GROMACS .gro file of C-alpha atoms in nm:
model
  507
    1SER     CA    1   6.071  15.584   8.581
    2HIS     CA    2   6.207  15.860   8.356
    3LEU     CA    3   6.465  15.619   8.213
    4SER     CA    4   6.192  15.359   8.155
    5SER     CA    5   5.983  15.615   7.966
    6LEU     CA    6   6.277  15.737   7.763
    7ILE     CA    7   6.418  15.404   7.645
    8SER     CA    8   6.075  15.262   7.561
    9HIS     CA    9   5.995  15.550   7.326
   10PRO     CA   10   5.938  15.428   6.966
   11LEU     CA   11   6.204  15.662   6.830
   12ILE     CA   12   6.465  15.483   7.043
   13SER     CA   13   6.339  15.124   7.037
   14SER     CA   14   6.279  15.121   6.661
   15HIS     CA   15   6.650  15.172   6.586
   16SER     CA   16   6.789  14.832   6.677
   17HIS     CA   17   7.159  14.893   6.738
   18PHE     CA   18   7.131  15.247   6.870
   19GLY     CA   19   6.822  15.163   7.076
   20ILE     CA   20   6.986  14.856   7.228
   21TYR     CA   21   7.295  15.056   7.309
   22LEU     CA   22   7.097  15.330   7.479
   23GLN     CA   23   6.894  15.071   7.671
   24GLN     CA   24   7.217  14.910   7.793
   25LEU     CA   25   7.346  15.251   7.900
   26ALA     CA   26   7.025  15.320   8.093
   27LEU     CA   27   7.037  14.980   8.265
   28PHE     CA   28   7.402  15.040   8.355
   29ILE     CA   29   7.313  15.376   8.514
   30VAL     CA   30   7.027  15.221   8.712
   31VAL     CA   31   7.238  14.934   8.844
   32MET     CA   32   7.528  15.162   8.933
   33ALA     CA   33   7.291  15.394   9.116
   34GLY     CA   34   7.167  15.097   9.318
   35LYS     CA   35   7.524  14.997   9.403
   36THR     CA   36   7.606  15.349   9.514
   37LYS     CA   37   7.326  15.323   9.768
   38GLY     CA   38   7.470  14.995   9.895
   39GLN     CA   39   7.195  14.782   9.744
   40LYS     CA   40   7.414  14.597   9.489
   41GLY     CA   41   7.123  14.550   9.254
   42LYS     CA   42   6.896  14.377   9.506
   43ALA     CA   43   6.660  14.649   9.626
   44SER     CA   44   6.551  14.981   9.477
   45GLY     CA   45   6.821  14.975   9.209
   46LYS     CA   46   6.715  14.626   9.096
   47LYS     CA   47   6.349  14.719   9.099
   48ALA     CA   48   6.421  15.015   8.877
   49ALA     CA   49   6.627  14.796   8.645
   50ASN     CA   50   6.343  14.545   8.628
   51ALA     CA   51   6.106  14.827   8.545
   52ALA     CA   52   6.337  14.938   8.265
   53VAL     CA   53   6.350  14.585   8.124
   54THR     CA   54   5.972  14.560   8.145
   55ALA     CA   55   5.930  14.892   7.971
   56VAL     CA   56   6.159  14.787   7.688
   57ALA     CA   57   5.977  14.458   7.640
   58ALA     CA   58   5.637  14.623   7.641
   59ASN     CA   59   5.751  14.908   7.408
   60SER     CA   60   5.529  15.142   7.605
   61LYS     CA   61   5.407  15.455   7.427
   62SER     CA   62   5.306  15.645   7.737
   63ALA     CA   63   5.625  15.849   7.786
   64SER     CA   64   5.581  16.204   7.896
   65SER     CA   65   5.643  16.427   7.593
   66SER     CA   66   5.780  16.713   7.803
   67PHE     CA   67   6.036  16.490   7.974
   68PHE     CA   68   6.123  16.322   7.647
   69LEU     CA   69   6.198  16.652   7.475
   70SER     CA   70   6.416  16.774   7.761
   71ALA     CA   71   6.600  16.446   7.827
   72LEU     CA   72   6.641  16.316   7.473
   73PRO     CA   73   6.927  16.546   7.363
   74VAL     CA   74   7.133  16.460   7.670
   75ALA     CA   75   7.073  16.087   7.638
   76ILE     CA   76   7.145  16.091   7.264
   77ALA     CA   77   7.464  16.284   7.315
   78ILE     CA   78   7.594  16.040   7.577
   79ALA     CA   79   7.493  15.734   7.377
   80ALA     CA   80   7.625  15.874   7.050
   81ALA     CA   81   7.966  15.940   7.202
   82PHE     CA   82   7.998  15.578   7.307
   83TRP     CA   83   7.837  15.461   6.984
   84TYR     CA   84   8.100  15.616   6.764
   85ARG     CA   85   8.388  15.522   6.993
   86THR     CA   86   8.301  15.152   7.011
   87ASN     CA   87   8.106  15.109   6.683
   88PRO     CA   88   7.837  14.869   6.805
   89GLN     CA   89   7.792  14.731   6.453
   90ASP     CA   90   8.144  14.592   6.469
   91VAL     CA   91   8.091  14.471   6.825
   92SER     CA   92   7.775  14.291   6.719
   93SER     CA   93   7.952  14.129   6.428
   94ALA     CA   94   8.241  14.022   6.647
   95GLN     CA   95   8.003  13.876   6.902
   96SER     CA   96   7.809  13.688   6.635
   97SER     CA   97   8.135  13.560   6.495
   98SER     CA   98   8.239  13.444   6.842
   99HIS     CA   99   7.911  13.258   6.879
  100SER     CA  100   7.938  13.086   6.545
  101SER     CA  101   8.298  12.980   6.605
  102ARG     CA  102   8.218  12.804   6.932
  103GLN     CA  103   8.096  12.449   6.888
  104LEU     CA  104   7.757  12.399   7.059
  105ILE     CA  105   7.636  12.067   7.193
  106ILE     CA  106   7.362  11.924   6.972
  107PRO     CA  107   7.237  11.600   7.136
  108ARG     CA  108   7.120  11.321   6.908
  109PRO     CA  109   6.750  11.224   6.931
  110GLY     CA  110   6.715  10.941   7.179
  111SER     CA  111   7.050  11.010   7.346
  112TRP     CA  112   7.087  11.048   7.722
  113ASP     CA  113   7.114  11.428   7.707
  114GLU     CA  114   6.836  11.489   7.456
  115GLY     CA  115   6.649  11.797   7.580
  116TYR     CA  116   6.928  11.887   7.824
  117TYR     CA  117   7.057  12.187   7.626
  118THR     CA  118   6.919  12.492   7.449
  119THR     CA  119   7.013  12.467   7.082
  120GLU     CA  120   6.820  12.735   6.891
  121ASN     CA  121   6.853  13.112   6.866
  122VAL     CA  122   6.556  13.331   6.957
  123SER     CA  123   6.379  13.363   6.623
  124ASP     CA  124   6.292  13.734   6.632
  125GLN     CA  125   6.613  13.867   6.790
  126SER     CA  126   6.898  13.966   6.558
  127THR     CA  127   7.167  14.011   6.825
  128PRO     CA  128   7.263  13.810   7.135
  129SER     CA  129   7.105  13.912   7.465
  130THR     CA  130   7.305  14.123   7.707
  131HIS     CA  131   7.129  14.079   8.041
  132ALA     CA  132   6.920  13.829   8.238
  133LEU     CA  133   6.752  13.799   8.576
  134VAL     CA  134   6.936  13.515   8.746
  135TYR     CA  135   6.790  13.323   9.043
  136PRO     CA  136   6.963  13.078   9.277
  137ASN     CA  137   6.959  12.709   9.189
  138GLY     CA  138   6.601  12.589   9.236
  139GLY     CA  139   6.458  12.942   9.227
  140GLY     CA  140   6.315  13.126   9.524
  141GLY     CA  141   6.445  13.452   9.664
  142GLU     CA  142   6.525  13.761   9.462
  143PRO     CA  143   6.698  13.749   9.124
  144VAL     CA  144   7.012  13.943   9.038
  145LEU     CA  145   7.024  14.148   8.719
  146ILE     CA  146   7.341  14.036   8.542
  147SER     CA  147   7.481  14.199   8.228
  148PHE     CA  148   7.734  14.058   7.983
  149SER     CA  149   7.870  14.213   7.665
  150SER     CA  150   8.024  13.907   7.501
  151ASP     CA  151   7.999  13.533   7.475
  152GLU     CA  152   8.307  13.499   7.694
  153GLU     CA  153   8.153  13.707   7.974
  154PHE     CA  154   7.836  13.497   7.958
  155LEU     CA  155   8.031  13.173   7.987
  156ARG     CA  156   8.225  13.301   8.288
  157LEU     CA  157   7.897  13.296   8.484
  158GLY     CA  158   7.917  12.916   8.489
  159ARG     CA  159   7.633  12.680   8.405
  160LEU     CA  160   7.291  12.844   8.384
  161TYR     CA  161   6.951  12.679   8.337
  162ASN     CA  162   6.616  12.799   8.207
  163ASP     CA  163   6.284  12.702   8.366
  164LEU     CA  164   6.257  12.403   8.130
  165GLY     CA  165   6.558  12.255   8.305
  166GLN     CA  166   6.782  12.310   8.003
  167ILE     CA  167   7.146  12.416   8.019
  168VAL     CA  168   7.165  12.751   7.838
  169GLN     CA  169   7.450  12.738   7.587
  170SER     CA  170   7.442  13.087   7.440
  171PRO     CA  171   7.310  13.442   7.499
  172SER     CA  172   7.137  13.405   7.163
  173HIS     CA  173   6.911  13.137   7.313
  174PHE     CA  174   6.700  13.368   7.532
  175ARG     CA  175   6.554  13.717   7.531
  176ASN     CA  176   6.683  14.006   7.738
  177GLY     CA  177   6.539  14.002   8.090
  178THR     CA  178   6.463  13.627   8.084
  179ALA     CA  179   6.468  13.443   8.419
  180LEU     CA  180   6.760  13.200   8.439
  181TYR     CA  181   6.893  12.990   8.726
  182PHE     CA  182   7.244  12.929   8.854
  183GLY     CA  183   7.363  12.571   8.846
  184PRO     CA  184   7.491  12.377   9.150
  185ASP     CA  185   7.811  12.524   9.291
  186LYS     CA  186   7.988  12.242   9.479
  187ALA     CA  187   8.044  11.869   9.450
  188GLY     CA  188   7.750  11.670   9.583
  189THR     CA  189   7.487  11.933   9.499
  190HIS     CA  190   7.273  11.905   9.188
  191PHE     CA  191   7.028  12.098   8.973
  192GLN     CA  192   6.683  12.135   9.128
  193TRP     CA  193   6.373  12.224   8.931
  194PRO     CA  194   6.257  12.583   8.995
  195ALA     CA  195   5.903  12.612   9.123
  196VAL     CA  196   5.823  12.932   8.925
  197ARG     CA  197   5.466  12.935   9.067
  198VAL     CA  198   5.199  12.695   9.193
  199GLY     CA  199   5.025  12.530   8.899
  200TYR     CA  200   5.308  12.600   8.654
  201LYS     CA  201   5.328  12.306   8.414
  202ARG     CA  202   5.612  12.244   8.170
  203PRO     CA  203   5.730  11.956   7.950
  204VAL     CA  204   6.044  11.771   8.058
  205LEU     CA  205   6.204  11.792   7.717
  206GLY     CA  206   6.350  11.469   7.587
  207VAL     CA  207   6.195  11.253   7.860
  208PHE     CA  208   5.894  11.032   7.788
  209GLY     CA  209   5.689  10.794   8.000
  210GLY     CA  210   5.660  10.421   7.947
  211ASN     CA  211   5.363  10.485   7.717
  212GLY     CA  212   5.567  10.717   7.495
  213LYS     CA  213   5.387  11.031   7.613
  214GLN     CA  214   5.573  11.350   7.701
  215ILE     CA  215   5.632  11.374   8.076
  216GLU     CA  216   5.510  11.702   8.224
  217LEU     CA  217   5.620  11.849   8.556
  218GLU     CA  218   5.373  12.064   8.751
  219THR     CA  219   5.460  12.278   9.054
  220LEU     CA  220   5.255  12.203   9.368
  221THR     CA  221   5.426  12.413   9.638
  222GLU     CA  222   5.605  12.745   9.694
  223PRO     CA  223   5.954  12.685   9.836
  224SER     CA  224   6.151  12.983   9.964
  225LEU     CA  225   6.505  13.056  10.079
  226ASP     CA  226   6.404  13.044  10.447
  227ALA     CA  227   6.480  12.685  10.551
  228ARG     CA  228   6.265  12.715  10.864
  229THR     CA  229   5.938  12.817  10.700
  230SER     CA  230   5.973  12.709  10.337
  231ASP     CA  231   5.735  12.470  10.168
  232PRO     CA  232   5.895  12.144  10.060
  233ARG     CA  233   5.981  12.121   9.689
  234VAL     CA  234   5.698  11.907   9.550
  235PHE     CA  235   5.606  11.852   9.184
  236TYR     CA  236   5.342  11.644   9.011
  237LEU     CA  237   5.464  11.420   8.728
  238HIS     CA  238   5.213  11.356   8.451
  239ASN     CA  239   5.253  11.050   8.225
  240PHE     CA  240   5.555  10.916   8.413
  241LEU     CA  241   5.453  10.550   8.418
  242SER     CA  242   5.263  10.330   8.175
  243LEU     CA  243   4.983  10.110   8.307
  244GLU     CA  244   5.177   9.805   8.190
  245GLU     CA  245   5.481   9.913   8.397
  246ALA     CA  246   5.257   9.968   8.700
  247ASP     CA  247   5.100   9.623   8.664
  248GLU     CA  248   5.443   9.461   8.628
  249PHE     CA  249   5.565   9.614   8.955
  250ILE     CA  250   5.255   9.479   9.131
  251ARG     CA  251   5.304   9.132   8.980
  252TYR     CA  252   5.673   9.113   9.062
  253SER     CA  253   5.620   9.220   9.424
  254THR     CA  254   5.470   8.881   9.509
  255ALA     CA  255   5.642   8.667   9.244
  256GLU     CA  256   5.838   8.362   9.353
  257GLU     CA  257   6.141   8.471   9.149
  258ASN     CA  258   6.173   8.789   9.358
  259GLN     CA  259   6.405   8.725   9.652
  260TYR     CA  260   6.279   9.049   9.811
  261LYS     CA  261   5.906   8.984   9.771
  262MET     CA  262   5.627   9.129   9.983
  263ALA     CA  263   5.682   9.137  10.361
  264PRO     CA  264   5.589   9.366  10.654
  265SER     CA  265   5.742   9.710  10.602
  266THR     CA  266   6.046   9.830  10.793
  267GLY     CA  267   6.162  10.177  10.893
  268GLY     CA  268   6.437  10.381  11.053
  269THR     CA  269   6.726  10.167  10.932
  270HIS     CA  270   6.993  10.250  10.676
  271LYS     CA  271   7.071   9.884  10.619
  272ALA     CA  272   6.936   9.679  10.330
  273TRP     CA  273   6.734   9.364  10.391
  274ASN     CA  274   7.040   9.149  10.319
  275GLN     CA  275   7.235   9.352  10.580
  276GLY     CA  276   6.990   9.286  10.863
  277GLY     CA  277   6.742   9.563  10.787
  278ALA     CA  278   6.450   9.323  10.731
  279SER     CA  279   6.389   9.299  11.107
  280ALA     CA  280   6.366   9.677  11.165
  281ARG     CA  281   5.988   9.693  11.195
  282ILE     CA  282   5.802   9.984  11.351
  283THR     CA  283   5.444  10.014  11.475
  284THR     CA  284   5.378  10.342  11.292
  285ARG     CA  285   5.428  10.185  10.950
  286THR     CA  286   5.166   9.919  10.888
  287SER     CA  287   5.201   9.855  10.515
  288GLU     CA  288   5.381   9.574  10.338
  289ASN     CA  289   5.664   9.623  10.091
  290ALA     CA  290   5.888   9.448   9.842
  291PHE     CA  291   6.190   9.555   9.636
  292ASP     CA  292   6.268   9.535   9.267
  293VAL     CA  293   6.645   9.565   9.236
  294SER     CA  294   6.726   9.396   8.907
  295THR     CA  295   6.446   9.370   8.648
  296GLN     CA  296   6.443   9.554   8.317
  297ASN     CA  297   6.126   9.729   8.433
  298SER     CA  298   6.302   9.881   8.733
  299ARG     CA  299   6.610   9.976   8.527
  300ASN     CA  300   6.392  10.158   8.274
  301VAL     CA  301   6.215  10.356   8.546
  302LYS     CA  302   6.536  10.443   8.734
  303GLN     CA  303   6.706  10.573   8.422
  304ARG     CA  304   6.396  10.776   8.337
  305ALA     CA  305   6.406  10.925   8.687
  306PHE     CA  306   6.772  11.025   8.654
  307ARG     CA  307   6.702  11.194   8.322
  308LEU     CA  308   6.404  11.378   8.470
  309LEU     CA  309   6.627  11.503   8.752
  310ARG     CA  310   6.876  11.625   8.489
  311MET     CA  311   7.154  11.413   8.635
  312GLY     CA  312   7.455  11.388   8.404
  313GLY     CA  313   7.417  11.013   8.358
  314TYR     CA  314   7.299  10.700   8.537
  315VAL     CA  315   7.506  10.556   8.822
  316GLU     CA  316   7.362  10.250   8.994
  317ASN     CA  317   7.509  10.325   9.336
  318LEU     CA  318   7.321  10.656   9.350
  319ALA     CA  319   6.985  10.478   9.373
  320ASP     CA  320   6.814  10.233   9.606
  321GLY     CA  321   6.617   9.948   9.460
  322ILE     CA  322   6.260  10.043   9.376
  323GLN     CA  323   6.038   9.980   9.679
  324ILE     CA  324   5.690   9.847   9.601
  325LEU     CA  325   5.421   9.913   9.864
  326ARG     CA  326   5.081   9.770   9.944
  327TYR     CA  327   4.845   9.947  10.185
  328GLU     CA  328   4.529   9.762  10.284
  329LEU     CA  329   4.227   9.916  10.458
  330GLY     CA  330   4.338  10.134  10.752
  331GLN     CA  331   4.711  10.093  10.685
  332ALA     CA  332   4.938  10.398  10.681
  333TYR     CA  333   5.284  10.539  10.753
  334VAL     CA  334   5.324  10.819  11.004
  335ALA     CA  335   5.490  11.145  10.892
  336HIS     CA  336   5.864  11.094  10.843
  337HIS     CA  337   6.168  11.206  10.643
  338ASP     CA  338   6.319  10.998  10.366
  339TYR     CA  339   6.669  11.121  10.449
  340PHE     CA  340   6.874  10.978  10.734
  341PRO     CA  341   6.988  11.197  11.028
  342GLU     CA  342   7.337  11.343  11.000
  343ASN     CA  343   7.443  11.128  11.299
  344GLN     CA  344   7.286  10.806  11.166
  345SER     CA  345   7.618  10.619  11.193
  346THR     CA  346   7.989  10.689  11.220
  347ASP     CA  347   8.097  10.478  10.922
  348HIS     CA  348   7.948  10.718  10.664
  349GLN     CA  349   7.932  11.096  10.613
  350TRP     CA  350   7.556  11.163  10.602
  351ASP     CA  351   7.571  11.544  10.562
  352PRO     CA  352   7.563  11.638  10.191
  353SER     CA  353   7.661  11.998  10.269
  354LYS     CA  354   7.996  11.863  10.394
  355GLY     CA  355   8.068  11.635  10.099
  356GLY     CA  356   7.861  11.347  10.232
  357SER     CA  357   7.568  11.162  10.081
  358ASN     CA  358   7.207  11.105  10.168
  359ARG     CA  359   6.876  11.065   9.990
  360PHE     CA  360   6.845  11.362   9.756
  361ALA     CA  361   6.508  11.316   9.586
  362THR     CA  362   6.209  11.083   9.602
  363ILE     CA  363   5.993  10.988   9.307
  364PHE     CA  364   5.678  10.822   9.435
  365LEU     CA  365   5.487  10.618   9.176
  366TYR     CA  366   5.113  10.561   9.203
  367LEU     CA  367   5.039  10.209   9.080
  368SER     CA  368   4.665  10.215   9.151
  369ASP     CA  369   4.374  10.446   9.214
  370VAL     CA  370   4.222  10.457   9.564
  371GLU     CA  371   3.858  10.536   9.629
  372TYR     CA  372   3.915  10.703   9.968
  373GLY     CA  373   4.237  10.790  10.148
  374GLY     CA  374   4.591  10.686  10.059
  375GLU     CA  375   4.713  11.039   9.990
  376THR     CA  376   5.073  11.150  10.033
  377ALA     CA  377   5.054  11.428  10.291
  378PHE     CA  378   5.303  11.704  10.376
  379PRO     CA  379   5.201  11.826  10.723
  380ASN     CA  380   5.435  12.128  10.719
  381SER     CA  381   5.250  12.278  10.421
  382ASN     CA  382   4.906  12.432  10.415
  383ARG     CA  383   4.634  12.290  10.195
  384LEU     CA  384   4.610  12.451   9.852
  385THR     CA  385   4.351  12.725   9.810
  386VAL     CA  386   4.171  12.848   9.500
  387ASP     CA  387   4.364  13.176   9.498
  388LYS     CA  388   4.680  12.971   9.430
  389SER     CA  389   4.527  12.741   9.166
  390GLU     CA  390   4.158  12.669   9.133
  391GLU     CA  391   4.229  12.390   8.883
  392LEU     CA  392   4.467  12.213   9.122
  393VAL     CA  393   4.226  12.241   9.414
  394THR     CA  394   3.955  12.079   9.202
  395ARG     CA  395   4.183  11.804   9.074
  396LEU     CA  396   4.348  11.721   9.406
  397GLY     CA  397   4.014  11.733   9.586
  398GLU     CA  398   3.871  11.932   9.872
  399ALA     CA  399   3.838  11.808  10.228
  400PRO     CA  400   3.493  11.665  10.313
  401PRO     CA  401   3.293  11.821  10.599
  402LEU     CA  402   3.393  11.717  10.952
  403ASP     CA  403   3.091  11.493  11.007
  404LYS     CA  404   3.168  11.310  10.681
  405GLN     CA  405   3.534  11.273  10.788
  406LYS     CA  406   3.425  11.110  11.114
  407GLU     CA  407   3.195  10.872  10.926
  408ILE     CA  408   3.473  10.770  10.681
  409ILE     CA  409   3.722  10.716  10.965
  410LYS     CA  410   3.475  10.502  11.159
  411ASP     CA  411   3.387  10.290  10.852
  412ALA     CA  412   3.760  10.224  10.795
  413GLY     CA  413   3.782  10.077  11.145
  414LEU     CA  414   4.035  10.330  11.281
  415SER     CA  415   4.041  10.349  11.658
  416GLU     CA  416   3.940  10.677  11.819
  417GLY     CA  417   4.252  10.861  11.944
  418SER     CA  418   4.490  10.642  11.742
  419TRP     CA  419   4.781  10.782  11.543
  420GLU     CA  420   4.602  10.666  11.226
  421GLU     CA  421   4.299  10.879  11.314
  422SER     CA  422   4.522  11.182  11.387
  423LEU     CA  423   4.707  11.132  11.059
  424THR     CA  424   4.381  11.111  10.867
  425LYS     CA  425   4.267  11.445  11.011
  426ALA     CA  426   4.603  11.599  10.922
  427CYS     CA  427   4.566  11.465  10.569
  428TYR     CA  428   4.244  11.656  10.530
  429ALA     CA  429   4.377  11.972  10.696
  430LYS     CA  430   4.717  11.999  10.526
  431PHE     CA  431   4.860  11.970  10.175
  432ALA     CA  432   4.810  11.620  10.032
  433VAL     CA  433   4.827  11.453   9.691
  434PRO     CA  434   4.579  11.172   9.611
  435PRO     CA  435   4.691  10.860   9.420
  436ARG     CA  436   4.631  10.852   9.046
  437ARG     CA  437   4.742  10.542   8.860
  438GLY     CA  438   5.035  10.601   8.622
  439ASP     CA  439   5.130  10.940   8.763
  440ALA     CA  440   5.392  11.026   9.024
  441ILE     CA  441   5.521  11.302   9.247
  442LEU     CA  442   5.875  11.431   9.288
  443PHE     CA  443   5.997  11.590   9.609
  444TYR     CA  444   6.345  11.682   9.729
  445SER     CA  445   6.487  11.578  10.065
  446GLN     CA  446   6.775  11.825  10.031
  447ARG     CA  447   6.780  12.196   9.971
  448PRO     CA  448   6.984  12.325   9.674
  449ASN     CA  449   7.279  12.404   9.902
  450GLY     CA  450   7.300  12.042  10.021
  451HIS     CA  451   7.140  12.092  10.362
  452LEU     CA  452   6.876  11.837  10.460
  453ASP     CA  453   6.526  11.979  10.421
  454ILE     CA  454   6.329  11.940  10.743
  455ASN     CA  455   6.013  12.050  10.561
  456SER     CA  456   6.020  11.745  10.335
  457LEU     CA  457   5.835  11.569  10.619
  458HIS     CA  458   5.559  11.354  10.467
  459GLY     CA  459   5.332  11.063  10.549
  460ALA     CA  460   5.116  10.799  10.381
  461CYS     CA  461   4.755  10.868  10.476
  462PRO     CA  462   4.546  10.570  10.591
  463VAL     CA  463   4.355  10.389  10.319
  464LEU     CA  464   3.988  10.443  10.397
  465LYS     CA  465   3.836  10.234  10.118
  466GLY     CA  466   4.007   9.990   9.882
  467THR     CA  467   4.377   9.902   9.845
  468LYS     CA  468   4.665  10.131   9.756
  469TRP     CA  469   4.961  10.015   9.548
  470GLY     CA  470   5.260  10.245   9.516
  471ALA     CA  471   5.634  10.242   9.464
  472ASN     CA  472   5.915  10.479   9.538
  473LEU     CA  473   6.261  10.545   9.407
  474TRP     CA  474   6.519  10.719   9.625
  475VAL     CA  475   6.798  10.896   9.439
  476TRP     CA  476   7.108  10.993   9.639
  477ASN     CA  477   7.329  11.295   9.578
  478ALA     CA  478   7.640  11.071   9.580
  479CYS     CA  479   7.715  10.702   9.642
  480ARG     CA  480   7.466  10.555   9.887
  481TYR     CA  481   7.551  10.388  10.215
  482SER     CA  482   7.777  10.081  10.181
  483GLN     CA  483   7.809  10.133   9.803
  484CYS     CA  484   8.097  10.384   9.789
  485LYS     CA  485   8.406  10.255   9.610
  486GLY     CA  486   8.635  10.498   9.792
  487ASP     CA  487   8.624  10.670  10.129
  488PRO     CA  488   8.266  10.661  10.269
  489LEU     CA  489   8.349  10.974  10.469
  490HIS     CA  490   8.393  11.167  10.140
  491PRO     CA  491   8.126  11.030   9.903
  492ALA     CA  492   8.100  11.340   9.682
  493GLU     CA  493   8.461  11.306   9.576
  494GLU     CA  494   8.389  10.996   9.369
  495LEU     CA  495   8.108  11.142   9.160
  496PRO     CA  496   8.178  11.118   8.785
  497GLU     CA  497   8.278  11.446   8.618
  498THR     CA  498   7.940  11.472   8.445
  499MET     CA  499   7.776  11.493   8.791
  500LYS     CA  500   8.035  11.682   8.990
  501ALA     CA  501   7.967  12.055   9.032
  502PRO     CA  502   8.065  12.327   8.963
  503PHE     CA  503   8.034  12.320   8.586
  504ALA     CA  504   8.172  12.543   8.313
  505GLY     CA  505   7.935  12.780   8.138
  506GLY     CA  506   7.735  12.639   7.850
  507LYS     CA  507   7.831  12.278   7.931
   0.00000   0.00000   0.00000
């Protein structure tokens, strides 16, 4: 706290080079003190460092004058000694020169990687940043305070992202103390959007819906590092689909030219319809579905999905065909996982954490509104409460009273004691997202380390009034089953270089 008070004093912070140097010295002392106590920057030492960063940013004027007068001479003497030995003005110039000599990636408007990279310096900061709070890929857990004194040291950290999903190219592109995120660290793992907090909404830069509007991604859950108790990683996608695209999916699902047109839904099989999967019908999935595997409409949406996921390009064998779904009154799909079990078959490596492949992310598209029911429910997550986000609770809807629930269930013709009735009650008790035409949700079936996420369990709630039209796209972390060109027991090895982690810093 004394260091925080000292380095936030106007006399220090108003002298840019000297103040920055003294702040760096103070942060170094705090971090080293934490390491001495065996905390390695993750407990009391890190908290103190965070406090110092906060104090600098706030430029607090509440320092104790008595402490300042007694501590200032010592601090100035230490800082001045290093100042004159290293000449920070020259260091700053050298660092700026290093930044200007390195060629940054400036994507062309409309190109695949538009919005993928940071490209502009922080406007009110004359020197590159020297420290950041870095979280694991996907966020969650505690950050690590990392310092770097040059462009080269920053790049040695490997690829880092900001919370807009951009690859950070330079320390001049963010302020000191900014939250950044490590990139994926092994082949077959990929960037995952950080939650930040429930209700946090951000633009997906460079990615626009079919209507030309900016796609926005909004956090719906609070995932953590504990795989047993974590929320699934669920996000709401605003403006993802145009109404014309939604209508075209509905039309094509029953069109004569579609060889995979509407039929009773299947489940539990990893085989495509043309591989014998069409007969794998289950009693706990009562909808009908079709596939769109080849139209321009489906190609547009799949490429948009890959860009939203910040994949390094589009590879056809990393995606299933888009599945189009129709749920009539009372129809539903019991809670299930989109990924396949690790022991699904012996002719494919299904475990992504071991270089295998499986479904990585689902983007579920809402093609119609539904008057009652039809939500996508996540039974391992609690229903949102107003203390998390009052606006989201209002928009997603609150559960009706129990007597009203019973009336709605009875009017929909659901049998008492049936799995559909139980699922409907769970939909009202747990976290669920109602359909809204043109929007979508994104959720991950894998954790950032490649392990399958058991908490991605989800179900399609029974339609209680009207008809629900939807569609989903499954994106795999590597070549999907039966589509690998090489060894299906090592799918991650054949990822293109633009998708194969780890990645160099700034690229």
